[in-house]
Tab-separated table of C-alpha atoms in Angstrom:
chain	number	residue	atom	x	y	z
R	1	UNK	CA	135.988	-60.172	-202.907
R	2	UNK	CA	139.454	-61.486	-202.015
R	3	UNK	CA	140.438	-58.280	-200.208
R	4	UNK	CA	137.406	-58.237	-197.910
R	5	UNK	CA	137.860	-58.999	-194.230
R	6	UNK	CA	136.946	-62.709	-193.819
R	7	UNK	CA	134.918	-62.205	-190.626
R	8	UNK	CA	132.854	-59.389	-192.203
R	9	UNK	CA	132.443	-61.412	-195.396
R	10	UNK	CA	131.355	-64.477	-193.429
R	11	UNK	CA	128.753	-62.603	-191.371
R	12	UNK	CA	127.439	-60.704	-194.417
R	13	UNK	CA	127.055	-63.791	-196.600
R	14	UNK	CA	125.564	-65.711	-193.662
R	15	UNK	CA	122.953	-62.953	-193.333
R	16	UNK	CA	122.166	-63.221	-197.069
R	17	UNK	CA	121.785	-67.005	-196.727
R	18	UNK	CA	119.384	-66.688	-193.799
R	19	UNK	CA	117.345	-64.050	-195.665
R	20	UNK	CA	117.067	-66.364	-198.680
R	21	UNK	CA	116.002	-69.184	-196.354
R	22	UNK	CA	113.170	-67.056	-195.008
R	23	UNK	CA	111.762	-65.574	-198.250
R	24	UNK	CA	111.531	-68.854	-200.243
R	25	UNK	CA	111.517	-67.173	-203.632
R	26	UNK	CA	113.180	-68.938	-206.610
R	27	UNK	CA	113.885	-65.569	-208.296
R	28	UNK	CA	116.020	-64.392	-205.381
R	29	UNK	CA	117.687	-67.783	-205.028
R	30	UNK	CA	118.655	-67.947	-208.707
R	31	UNK	CA	119.797	-64.313	-208.641
R	32	UNK	CA	122.018	-65.033	-205.631
R	33	UNK	CA	123.500	-68.034	-207.459
R	34	UNK	CA	124.153	-66.025	-210.650
R	35	UNK	CA	125.750	-63.114	-208.754
R	36	UNK	CA	127.903	-65.533	-206.739
R	37	UNK	CA	129.149	-67.195	-209.943
R	38	UNK	CA	130.002	-63.834	-211.508
R	39	UNK	CA	131.869	-62.687	-208.404
R	40	UNK	CA	133.805	-65.973	-208.198
R	41	UNK	CA	134.860	-65.697	-211.853
R	42	UNK	CA	135.724	-62.013	-211.391
R	43	UNK	CA	137.964	-63.036	-208.465
R	44	UNK	CA	140.162	-65.041	-210.841
R	45	UNK	CA	138.887	-68.590	-210.247
R	46	UNK	CA	139.266	-70.713	-213.397
R	47	UNK	CA	135.913	-71.554	-215.053
R	48	UNK	CA	136.944	-75.224	-215.366
R	49	UNK	CA	137.690	-75.454	-211.618
R	50	UNK	CA	134.350	-73.885	-210.805
R	51	UNK	CA	132.492	-76.147	-213.211
R	52	UNK	CA	134.041	-79.274	-211.658
R	53	UNK	CA	133.033	-78.091	-208.184
R	54	UNK	CA	129.513	-77.453	-209.406
R	55	UNK	CA	128.917	-80.922	-210.912
R	56	UNK	CA	127.753	-82.519	-207.606
R	57	UNK	CA	125.786	-79.352	-206.830
R	58	UNK	CA	123.897	-79.543	-210.136
R	59	UNK	CA	123.204	-83.252	-209.571
R	60	UNK	CA	121.908	-82.518	-206.052
R	61	UNK	CA	119.814	-79.600	-207.370
R	62	UNK	CA	118.194	-81.766	-210.058
R	63	UNK	CA	117.554	-84.409	-207.406
R	64	UNK	CA	115.848	-81.822	-205.205
R	65	UNK	CA	113.744	-80.631	-208.162
R	66	UNK	CA	112.315	-84.117	-208.657
R	67	UNK	CA	111.801	-84.536	-204.914
R	68	UNK	CA	109.880	-81.244	-204.729
R	69	UNK	CA	107.948	-82.073	-207.901
R	70	UNK	CA	106.938	-85.601	-206.933
R	71	UNK	CA	106.470	-85.170	-203.189
R	72	UNK	CA	104.775	-81.822	-202.732
R	73	UNK	CA	102.722	-81.712	-199.520
R	74	UNK	CA	99.077	-82.031	-200.592
R	75	UNK	CA	96.292	-79.777	-199.380
R	76	UNK	CA	94.862	-82.545	-197.197
R	77	UNK	CA	98.109	-82.822	-195.318
R	78	UNK	CA	98.930	-80.904	-192.144
R	79	UNK	CA	101.469	-78.707	-193.954
R	80	UNK	CA	100.429	-77.140	-197.265
R	81	UNK	CA	103.044	-75.677	-199.618
R	82	UNK	CA	100.999	-72.588	-200.543
R	83	UNK	CA	101.426	-71.376	-196.981
R	84	UNK	CA	105.196	-71.381	-197.445
R	85	UNK	CA	105.721	-70.612	-201.126
R	86	UNK	CA	105.487	-67.091	-202.438
R	87	UNK	CA	105.534	-68.136	-206.084
R	88	UNK	CA	102.576	-70.497	-206.011
R	89	UNK	CA	101.636	-73.994	-205.009
R	90	UNK	CA	102.126	-76.054	-208.152
R	91	UNK	CA	104.313	-79.135	-208.074
R	92	UNK	CA	106.682	-77.657	-210.653
R	93	UNK	CA	107.082	-74.451	-208.675
R	94	UNK	CA	107.811	-76.438	-205.541
R	95	UNK	CA	110.475	-78.365	-207.488
R	96	UNK	CA	112.022	-75.145	-208.809
R	97	UNK	CA	112.072	-73.644	-205.328
R	98	UNK	CA	113.861	-76.720	-203.950
R	99	UNK	CA	116.342	-76.684	-206.860
R	100	UNK	CA	117.032	-72.964	-206.570
R	101	UNK	CA	117.732	-73.266	-202.826
R	102	UNK	CA	120.483	-75.840	-203.406
R	103	UNK	CA	122.070	-73.613	-206.058
R	104	UNK	CA	121.842	-70.442	-203.949
R	105	UNK	CA	123.338	-71.988	-200.808
R	106	UNK	CA	126.117	-73.714	-202.742
R	107	UNK	CA	126.870	-70.568	-204.770
R	108	UNK	CA	127.241	-68.416	-201.662
R	109	UNK	CA	129.236	-71.142	-199.885
R	110	UNK	CA	131.687	-71.407	-202.773
R	111	UNK	CA	131.863	-67.613	-203.102
R	112	UNK	CA	133.194	-67.496	-199.553
R	113	UNK	CA	135.449	-70.555	-199.798
R	114	UNK	CA	137.030	-69.732	-203.168
R	115	UNK	CA	137.759	-66.081	-202.396
R	116	UNK	CA	139.060	-66.442	-198.828
R	117	UNK	CA	142.523	-67.322	-197.571
R	118	UNK	CA	142.066	-70.043	-194.908
R	119	UNK	CA	144.838	-68.902	-192.582
R	120	UNK	CA	143.713	-65.258	-192.707
R	121	UNK	CA	140.138	-66.417	-192.114
R	122	UNK	CA	141.044	-68.191	-188.860
R	123	UNK	CA	143.133	-65.216	-187.742
R	124	UNK	CA	140.283	-62.863	-188.597
R	125	UNK	CA	137.811	-64.992	-186.627
R	126	UNK	CA	140.251	-64.863	-183.719
R	127	UNK	CA	140.616	-61.088	-183.936
R	128	UNK	CA	137.155	-59.885	-184.944
R	129	UNK	CA	134.866	-62.670	-183.657
R	130	UNK	CA	136.946	-63.363	-180.528
R	131	UNK	CA	137.522	-67.039	-181.306
R	132	UNK	CA	139.673	-68.320	-178.378
R	133	UNK	CA	143.254	-68.816	-179.523
R	134	UNK	CA	143.365	-72.447	-178.398
R	135	UNK	CA	140.578	-73.233	-180.913
R	136	UNK	CA	142.223	-71.107	-183.606
R	137	UNK	CA	145.446	-73.095	-183.186
R	138	UNK	CA	143.515	-76.362	-183.184
R	139	UNK	CA	141.784	-75.438	-186.429
R	140	UNK	CA	145.012	-74.378	-188.124
R	141	UNK	CA	146.746	-77.581	-187.023
R	142	UNK	CA	143.875	-79.744	-188.257
R	143	UNK	CA	143.693	-77.851	-191.542
R	144	UNK	CA	147.427	-78.388	-192.081
R	145	UNK	CA	147.087	-82.097	-191.443
R	146	UNK	CA	144.063	-82.650	-193.701
R	147	UNK	CA	145.959	-83.651	-196.909
R	148	UNK	CA	148.035	-86.163	-194.899
R	149	UNK	CA	144.898	-87.596	-193.339
R	150	UNK	CA	143.173	-88.118	-196.686
R	151	UNK	CA	146.355	-89.786	-198.002
R	152	UNK	CA	146.598	-91.967	-194.877
R	153	UNK	CA	142.991	-93.106	-195.330
R	154	UNK	CA	143.703	-94.172	-198.923
R	155	UNK	CA	146.951	-95.895	-197.877
R	156	UNK	CA	145.257	-97.856	-195.090
R	157	UNK	CA	142.512	-98.959	-197.468
R	158	UNK	CA	145.123	-99.987	-200.055
R	159	UNK	CA	147.047	-101.936	-197.385
R	160	UNK	CA	143.932	-103.967	-196.556
R	161	UNK	CA	143.303	-104.564	-200.260
R	162	UNK	CA	146.916	-105.714	-200.770
R	163	UNK	CA	146.355	-108.367	-198.096
R	164	UNK	CA	143.193	-109.513	-199.824
R	165	UNK	CA	140.929	-108.151	-197.067
R	166	UNK	CA	137.778	-106.391	-198.181
R	167	UNK	CA	136.778	-103.530	-195.874
R	168	UNK	CA	133.733	-101.292	-195.867
R	169	UNK	CA	134.741	-97.574	-196.162
R	170	UNK	CA	133.539	-96.932	-192.574
R	171	UNK	CA	134.488	-100.247	-191.003
R	172	UNK	CA	136.057	-100.157	-187.487
R	173	UNK	CA	139.003	-102.246	-188.685
R	174	UNK	CA	139.803	-99.538	-191.235
R	175	UNK	CA	139.151	-96.662	-188.841
R	176	UNK	CA	141.192	-98.036	-185.918
R	177	UNK	CA	144.673	-97.652	-187.513
R	178	UNK	CA	143.650	-94.255	-188.860
R	179	UNK	CA	142.557	-93.148	-185.408
R	180	UNK	CA	145.798	-94.419	-183.843
R	181	UNK	CA	147.699	-92.189	-186.291
R	182	UNK	CA	145.390	-89.266	-185.496
R	183	UNK	CA	145.967	-89.494	-181.757
R	184	UNK	CA	149.716	-89.735	-182.230
R	185	UNK	CA	149.765	-86.780	-184.638
R	186	UNK	CA	147.617	-84.683	-182.292
R	187	UNK	CA	150.007	-85.330	-179.380
R	188	UNK	CA	153.122	-84.650	-181.461
R	189	UNK	CA	151.602	-81.528	-182.994
R	190	UNK	CA	150.516	-80.086	-179.658
R	191	UNK	CA	153.996	-80.636	-178.175
R	192	UNK	CA	155.621	-79.053	-181.247
R	193	UNK	CA	153.224	-76.090	-181.218
R	194	UNK	CA	153.596	-75.460	-177.503
R	195	UNK	CA	157.379	-75.562	-177.837
R	196	UNK	CA	157.083	-72.788	-180.455
R	197	UNK	CA	154.929	-70.643	-178.184
R	198	UNK	CA	151.528	-71.586	-179.609
R	199	UNK	CA	150.077	-72.534	-176.245
R	200	UNK	CA	146.560	-72.064	-174.903
R	201	UNK	CA	147.644	-69.467	-172.350
R	202	UNK	CA	150.535	-67.434	-173.760
R	203	UNK	CA	149.434	-64.231	-175.501
R	204	UNK	CA	150.995	-63.481	-178.893
R	205	UNK	CA	151.207	-60.282	-180.893
R	206	UNK	CA	150.594	-60.009	-184.645
R	207	UNK	CA	153.151	-58.581	-187.055
R	208	UNK	CA	150.311	-57.966	-189.538
R	209	UNK	CA	147.032	-57.558	-187.616
R	210	UNK	CA	143.817	-58.258	-189.532
R	211	UNK	CA	141.773	-55.064	-189.637
R	212	UNK	CA	138.358	-53.877	-190.793
R	213	UNK	CA	138.346	-51.295	-193.607
R	214	UNK	CA	135.640	-49.046	-195.068
R	215	UNK	CA	134.995	-51.498	-197.914
R	216	UNK	CA	134.222	-54.226	-195.348
R	217	UNK	CA	131.667	-51.988	-193.626
R	218	UNK	CA	130.122	-51.080	-197.012
R	219	UNK	CA	129.825	-54.764	-197.984
R	220	UNK	CA	128.251	-55.649	-194.629
R	221	UNK	CA	125.718	-52.803	-194.949
R	222	UNK	CA	124.882	-53.893	-198.504
R	223	UNK	CA	124.301	-57.510	-197.489
R	224	UNK	CA	122.651	-56.988	-194.113
R	225	UNK	CA	120.525	-53.883	-194.788
R	226	UNK	CA	120.096	-52.920	-198.443
R	227	UNK	CA	119.501	-56.414	-199.900
R	228	UNK	CA	116.936	-57.482	-197.261
R	229	UNK	CA	115.139	-54.139	-197.552
R	230	UNK	CA	114.931	-54.558	-201.351
R	231	UNK	CA	113.689	-58.125	-200.976
R	232	UNK	CA	110.953	-57.044	-198.555
R	233	UNK	CA	109.900	-54.030	-200.633
R	234	UNK	CA	109.620	-56.033	-203.851
R	235	UNK	CA	107.178	-58.443	-202.182
W	1	UNK	CA	143.615	-76.644	-159.502
W	2	UNK	CA	140.137	-77.857	-160.331
W	3	UNK	CA	139.662	-74.876	-162.622
W	4	UNK	CA	142.945	-75.662	-164.395
W	5	UNK	CA	141.847	-79.230	-165.061
W	6	UNK	CA	138.613	-78.061	-166.657
W	7	UNK	CA	140.361	-75.661	-169.068
W	8	UNK	CA	140.828	-76.867	-172.623
W	9	UNK	CA	144.350	-77.965	-173.361
W	10	UNK	CA	145.844	-77.559	-176.823
W	11	UNK	CA	146.296	-81.344	-176.981
W	12	UNK	CA	142.538	-81.912	-176.458
W	13	UNK	CA	141.526	-79.257	-178.986
W	14	UNK	CA	143.911	-80.555	-181.657
W	15	UNK	CA	142.639	-84.087	-181.078
W	16	UNK	CA	139.019	-82.933	-181.433
W	17	UNK	CA	139.816	-80.971	-184.606
W	18	UNK	CA	141.799	-83.874	-186.083
W	19	UNK	CA	138.908	-86.247	-185.416
W	20	UNK	CA	136.790	-83.776	-187.384
W	21	UNK	CA	139.348	-84.029	-190.190
W	22	UNK	CA	139.393	-87.853	-190.075
W	23	UNK	CA	135.651	-88.054	-190.542
W	24	UNK	CA	135.701	-85.319	-193.184
W	25	UNK	CA	138.141	-87.574	-195.098
W	26	UNK	CA	135.873	-90.581	-194.510
W	27	UNK	CA	132.821	-88.622	-195.635
W	28	UNK	CA	134.632	-87.539	-198.802
W	29	UNK	CA	135.408	-91.208	-199.479
W	30	UNK	CA	131.770	-92.261	-199.158
W	31	UNK	CA	130.333	-89.080	-200.719
W	32	UNK	CA	130.844	-90.326	-204.282
W	33	UNK	CA	128.846	-93.455	-203.484
W	34	UNK	CA	126.103	-91.332	-201.937
W	35	UNK	CA	126.082	-89.054	-204.966
W	36	UNK	CA	125.862	-91.986	-207.383
W	37	UNK	CA	122.970	-93.510	-205.427
W	38	UNK	CA	121.296	-90.115	-205.159
W	39	UNK	CA	121.571	-89.604	-208.943
W	40	UNK	CA	120.138	-93.075	-209.590
W	41	UNK	CA	117.160	-92.272	-207.345
W	42	UNK	CA	116.564	-88.808	-208.866
W	43	UNK	CA	113.876	-89.801	-211.428
W	44	UNK	CA	111.789	-91.268	-208.583
W	45	UNK	CA	112.093	-88.113	-206.489
W	46	UNK	CA	114.056	-90.012	-203.855
W	47	UNK	CA	117.486	-88.412	-204.389
W	48	UNK	CA	117.736	-87.350	-200.749
W	49	UNK	CA	117.896	-90.966	-199.621
W	50	UNK	CA	121.324	-91.356	-201.274
W	51	UNK	CA	122.759	-88.939	-198.712
W	52	UNK	CA	120.498	-89.955	-195.828
W	53	UNK	CA	122.173	-93.376	-195.825
W	54	UNK	CA	125.567	-91.801	-195.037
W	55	UNK	CA	124.254	-88.907	-192.923
W	56	UNK	CA	125.367	-90.569	-189.665
W	57	UNK	CA	129.022	-90.108	-190.664
W	58	UNK	CA	128.623	-86.373	-189.871
W	59	UNK	CA	127.996	-87.100	-186.183
W	60	UNK	CA	130.873	-89.562	-185.771
W	61	UNK	CA	133.481	-86.975	-184.791
W	62	UNK	CA	131.304	-85.640	-181.966
W	63	UNK	CA	130.331	-88.972	-180.443
W	64	UNK	CA	133.784	-90.543	-180.767
W	65	UNK	CA	135.583	-87.511	-179.281
W	66	UNK	CA	133.136	-87.468	-176.361
W	67	UNK	CA	133.611	-91.241	-175.914
W	68	UNK	CA	137.397	-90.813	-175.711
W	69	UNK	CA	137.763	-87.569	-173.734
W	70	UNK	CA	134.543	-87.833	-171.610
W	71	UNK	CA	134.386	-84.164	-170.627
W	72	UNK	CA	131.354	-81.853	-170.753
W	73	UNK	CA	131.246	-79.836	-173.986
W	74	UNK	CA	133.459	-82.171	-176.047
W	75	UNK	CA	130.684	-83.364	-178.403
W	76	UNK	CA	129.469	-79.815	-179.067
W	77	UNK	CA	132.917	-78.306	-179.596
W	78	UNK	CA	134.158	-81.193	-181.745
W	79	UNK	CA	131.151	-80.925	-184.043
W	80	UNK	CA	131.660	-77.165	-184.324
W	81	UNK	CA	135.362	-77.605	-185.081
W	82	UNK	CA	134.477	-80.254	-187.676
W	83	UNK	CA	132.000	-77.871	-189.295
W	84	UNK	CA	134.590	-75.054	-189.276
W	85	UNK	CA	136.955	-77.422	-191.111
W	86	UNK	CA	134.195	-78.074	-193.637
W	87	UNK	CA	133.921	-74.327	-194.072
W	88	UNK	CA	137.672	-74.151	-194.718
W	89	UNK	CA	137.354	-76.978	-197.261
W	90	UNK	CA	134.605	-75.201	-199.190
W	91	UNK	CA	131.238	-76.672	-198.465
W	92	UNK	CA	128.440	-77.001	-201.017
W	93	UNK	CA	125.869	-76.759	-198.212
W	94	UNK	CA	126.627	-73.079	-197.702
W	95	UNK	CA	127.865	-70.912	-194.873
W	96	UNK	CA	125.352	-72.129	-192.340
W	97	UNK	CA	127.509	-75.231	-191.947
W	98	UNK	CA	128.800	-73.776	-188.671
W	99	UNK	CA	125.242	-73.394	-187.416
W	100	UNK	CA	124.560	-76.943	-188.579
W	101	UNK	CA	127.567	-78.134	-186.573
W	102	UNK	CA	126.284	-76.338	-183.505
W	103	UNK	CA	122.836	-77.958	-183.785
W	104	UNK	CA	124.237	-81.450	-184.410
W	105	UNK	CA	126.706	-81.101	-181.556
W	106	UNK	CA	123.968	-79.845	-179.250
W	107	UNK	CA	121.914	-82.986	-179.904
W	108	UNK	CA	124.751	-85.324	-178.930
W	109	UNK	CA	125.816	-83.146	-176.010
W	110	UNK	CA	122.257	-83.100	-174.607
W	111	UNK	CA	122.184	-86.903	-174.439
W	112	UNK	CA	125.584	-87.188	-172.721
W	113	UNK	CA	124.512	-84.428	-170.298
W	114	UNK	CA	121.251	-86.299	-169.594
W	115	UNK	CA	123.401	-89.261	-168.539
W	116	UNK	CA	125.470	-86.785	-166.422
W	117	UNK	CA	128.570	-87.758	-168.430
W	118	UNK	CA	128.715	-91.064	-166.523
W	119	UNK	CA	127.256	-93.572	-168.957
W	120	UNK	CA	129.573	-94.354	-171.852
W	121	UNK	CA	128.280	-97.354	-173.733
W	122	UNK	CA	126.602	-98.272	-176.983
W	123	UNK	CA	123.179	-97.091	-175.722
W	124	UNK	CA	124.298	-93.551	-174.882
W	125	UNK	CA	126.273	-93.377	-178.141
W	126	UNK	CA	123.319	-94.533	-180.263
W	127	UNK	CA	120.978	-92.093	-178.503
W	128	UNK	CA	123.475	-89.250	-178.991
W	129	UNK	CA	123.592	-89.945	-182.730
W	130	UNK	CA	119.801	-90.113	-182.965
W	131	UNK	CA	119.393	-86.844	-181.034
W	132	UNK	CA	121.791	-85.116	-183.438
W	133	UNK	CA	119.832	-86.513	-186.384
W	134	UNK	CA	116.521	-85.338	-184.940
W	135	UNK	CA	117.658	-81.791	-184.143
W	136	UNK	CA	119.263	-81.226	-187.521
W	137	UNK	CA	116.181	-82.573	-189.277
W	138	UNK	CA	113.995	-80.024	-187.452
W	139	UNK	CA	116.334	-77.260	-188.651
W	140	UNK	CA	116.242	-78.578	-192.239
W	141	UNK	CA	112.442	-78.386	-192.273
W	142	UNK	CA	113.004	-74.639	-192.357
W	143	UNK	CA	116.412	-74.193	-193.955
W	144	UNK	CA	116.018	-76.706	-196.803
W	145	UNK	CA	112.298	-76.046	-197.150
W	146	UNK	CA	111.470	-79.683	-196.331
W	147	UNK	CA	108.281	-78.342	-194.793
W	148	UNK	CA	106.714	-78.215	-198.276
W	149	UNK	CA	107.396	-81.902	-198.913
W	150	UNK	CA	105.065	-84.811	-198.340
W	151	UNK	CA	105.042	-85.994	-194.689
W	152	UNK	CA	105.330	-89.638	-195.809
W	153	UNK	CA	108.591	-88.821	-197.614
W	154	UNK	CA	109.882	-86.913	-194.592
W	155	UNK	CA	109.078	-89.809	-192.242
W	156	UNK	CA	110.959	-92.146	-194.596
W	157	UNK	CA	113.961	-89.801	-194.714
W	158	UNK	CA	114.024	-89.375	-190.952
W	159	UNK	CA	113.845	-93.146	-190.396
W	160	UNK	CA	116.827	-93.770	-192.693
W	161	UNK	CA	118.730	-90.942	-190.984
W	162	UNK	CA	118.055	-92.457	-187.555
W	163	UNK	CA	119.355	-95.851	-188.712
W	164	UNK	CA	122.452	-94.237	-190.241
W	165	UNK	CA	123.124	-92.200	-187.073
W	166	UNK	CA	122.632	-95.208	-184.786
W	167	UNK	CA	124.894	-97.391	-186.935
W	168	UNK	CA	127.752	-95.000	-187.674
W	169	UNK	CA	127.915	-92.618	-184.727
W	170	UNK	CA	126.621	-95.212	-182.268
W	171	UNK	CA	127.790	-98.722	-183.105
W	172	UNK	CA	130.829	-98.022	-185.321
W	173	UNK	CA	132.143	-95.258	-183.023
W	174	UNK	CA	131.797	-97.411	-179.906
W	175	UNK	CA	133.634	-100.299	-181.580
W	176	UNK	CA	136.307	-97.965	-182.978
W	177	UNK	CA	136.742	-96.240	-179.612
W	178	UNK	CA	137.145	-99.582	-177.834
W	179	UNK	CA	139.619	-100.789	-180.460
W	180	UNK	CA	141.554	-97.548	-180.054
W	181	UNK	CA	141.615	-97.904	-176.264
W	182	UNK	CA	143.034	-101.436	-176.534
W	183	UNK	CA	146.027	-100.127	-178.506
W	184	UNK	CA	147.003	-97.964	-175.535
W	185	UNK	CA	147.424	-94.718	-177.481
W	186	UNK	CA	144.611	-93.027	-175.580
W	187	UNK	CA	145.869	-94.041	-172.128
W	188	UNK	CA	146.134	-90.334	-171.223
W	189	UNK	CA	142.402	-89.817	-171.825
W	190	UNK	CA	139.421	-90.921	-169.731
W	191	UNK	CA	138.652	-93.889	-172.010
W	192	UNK	CA	142.161	-95.236	-171.405
W	193	UNK	CA	141.587	-95.465	-167.649
W	194	UNK	CA	138.814	-98.033	-168.043
W	195	UNK	CA	140.269	-99.928	-171.000
W	196	UNK	CA	141.849	-103.346	-171.050
W	197	UNK	CA	145.105	-102.239	-172.633
W	198	UNK	CA	147.134	-104.725	-174.619
W	199	UNK	CA	150.584	-104.178	-176.048
W	200	UNK	CA	151.046	-100.517	-176.866
W	201	UNK	CA	151.572	-100.053	-180.566
W	202	UNK	CA	154.554	-97.843	-181.181
W	203	UNK	CA	155.916	-96.904	-184.604
W	204	UNK	CA	159.319	-96.138	-183.127
W	205	UNK	CA	159.853	-99.808	-182.247
W	206	UNK	CA	159.552	-100.980	-185.836
């Protein structure tokens, strides 16, 4: 999975996600989740890391199960679940369908995120999906600054606490200093990047261009043609 | 010359992307609270409300960037950049996060366009947040299968989402934008032209 072209991988997995969204079948959702987990582990991600990432997902999935179970649209209502559920119209089945959707989407999302190099992904989007270079540079700059921003947020909050001032996590008095920093960083970064030739207009060449290989085409065909055809035929 | 002015400058794009990062950091900070509330509400089938309360945070980058830069397309592009950053971070909502960003950004952009990019106040900001909330909810009826849930629950969820959007992306963003303008750091942007600028805060002086 790690060696696949990020743009091809993104489009293929996006297609799988949209297919799952349209067929509403817990079997396919749970299968997608299980396959995603196996592929993530096969790509060398530590089981403990994966498990920690999945804790909020499991909590959200259980939450969605109870929501689906307790609040299924009744037959007297304008929208009836049996018109949208392949597997039946019981409350439990509605809960399982809701739960399995959360797991499937999260599984595929993590499969992409945990097996893709971020910098190569942006470069691949620029090359294969024709993302304008000014946006590619903006994304890379913002991605580089993210750890500093999270640290700055915690520092600002701690500074208020040290002065005995209680602030809500999204209060304007907490956001204002953070935003001042952001504007300053964005100006300094853009000047620094432009001085190094990363401007909106100047064209640059790649020492190692991101290319599409046969395996990328095979993966795209598998995800966009074979899997949907199988899903349709089995129903 | 006019064409050159309309083109996106690297400075604008980096600012939009960084605003996406700021609110991603803020969302991460409030996410744990949302998750705890969601877990507490799980036995009652109301887990979604834990996240609905903080849903408005997702639209903050779009409305605040538009409020500062005041150019057509800023809300849409900022929300898409913010969603691309979420994708880079590894998002539990799946790969359609970019599509989600597009829909949310479109909602806010539509409101600013309806005001012909001339009205920048708390009303336009609140409406922009609410439009984002409405559009993304329509998409979730399909994508998250909400269509099979009880309409009374959905009305409740949508109401909480509207309040969250109005509060965070409307009220808080307007206040934060005004506070930012008063510091003078955004004097090079459209918001700076109309702001009552006080002493410019400069780290170098300290």
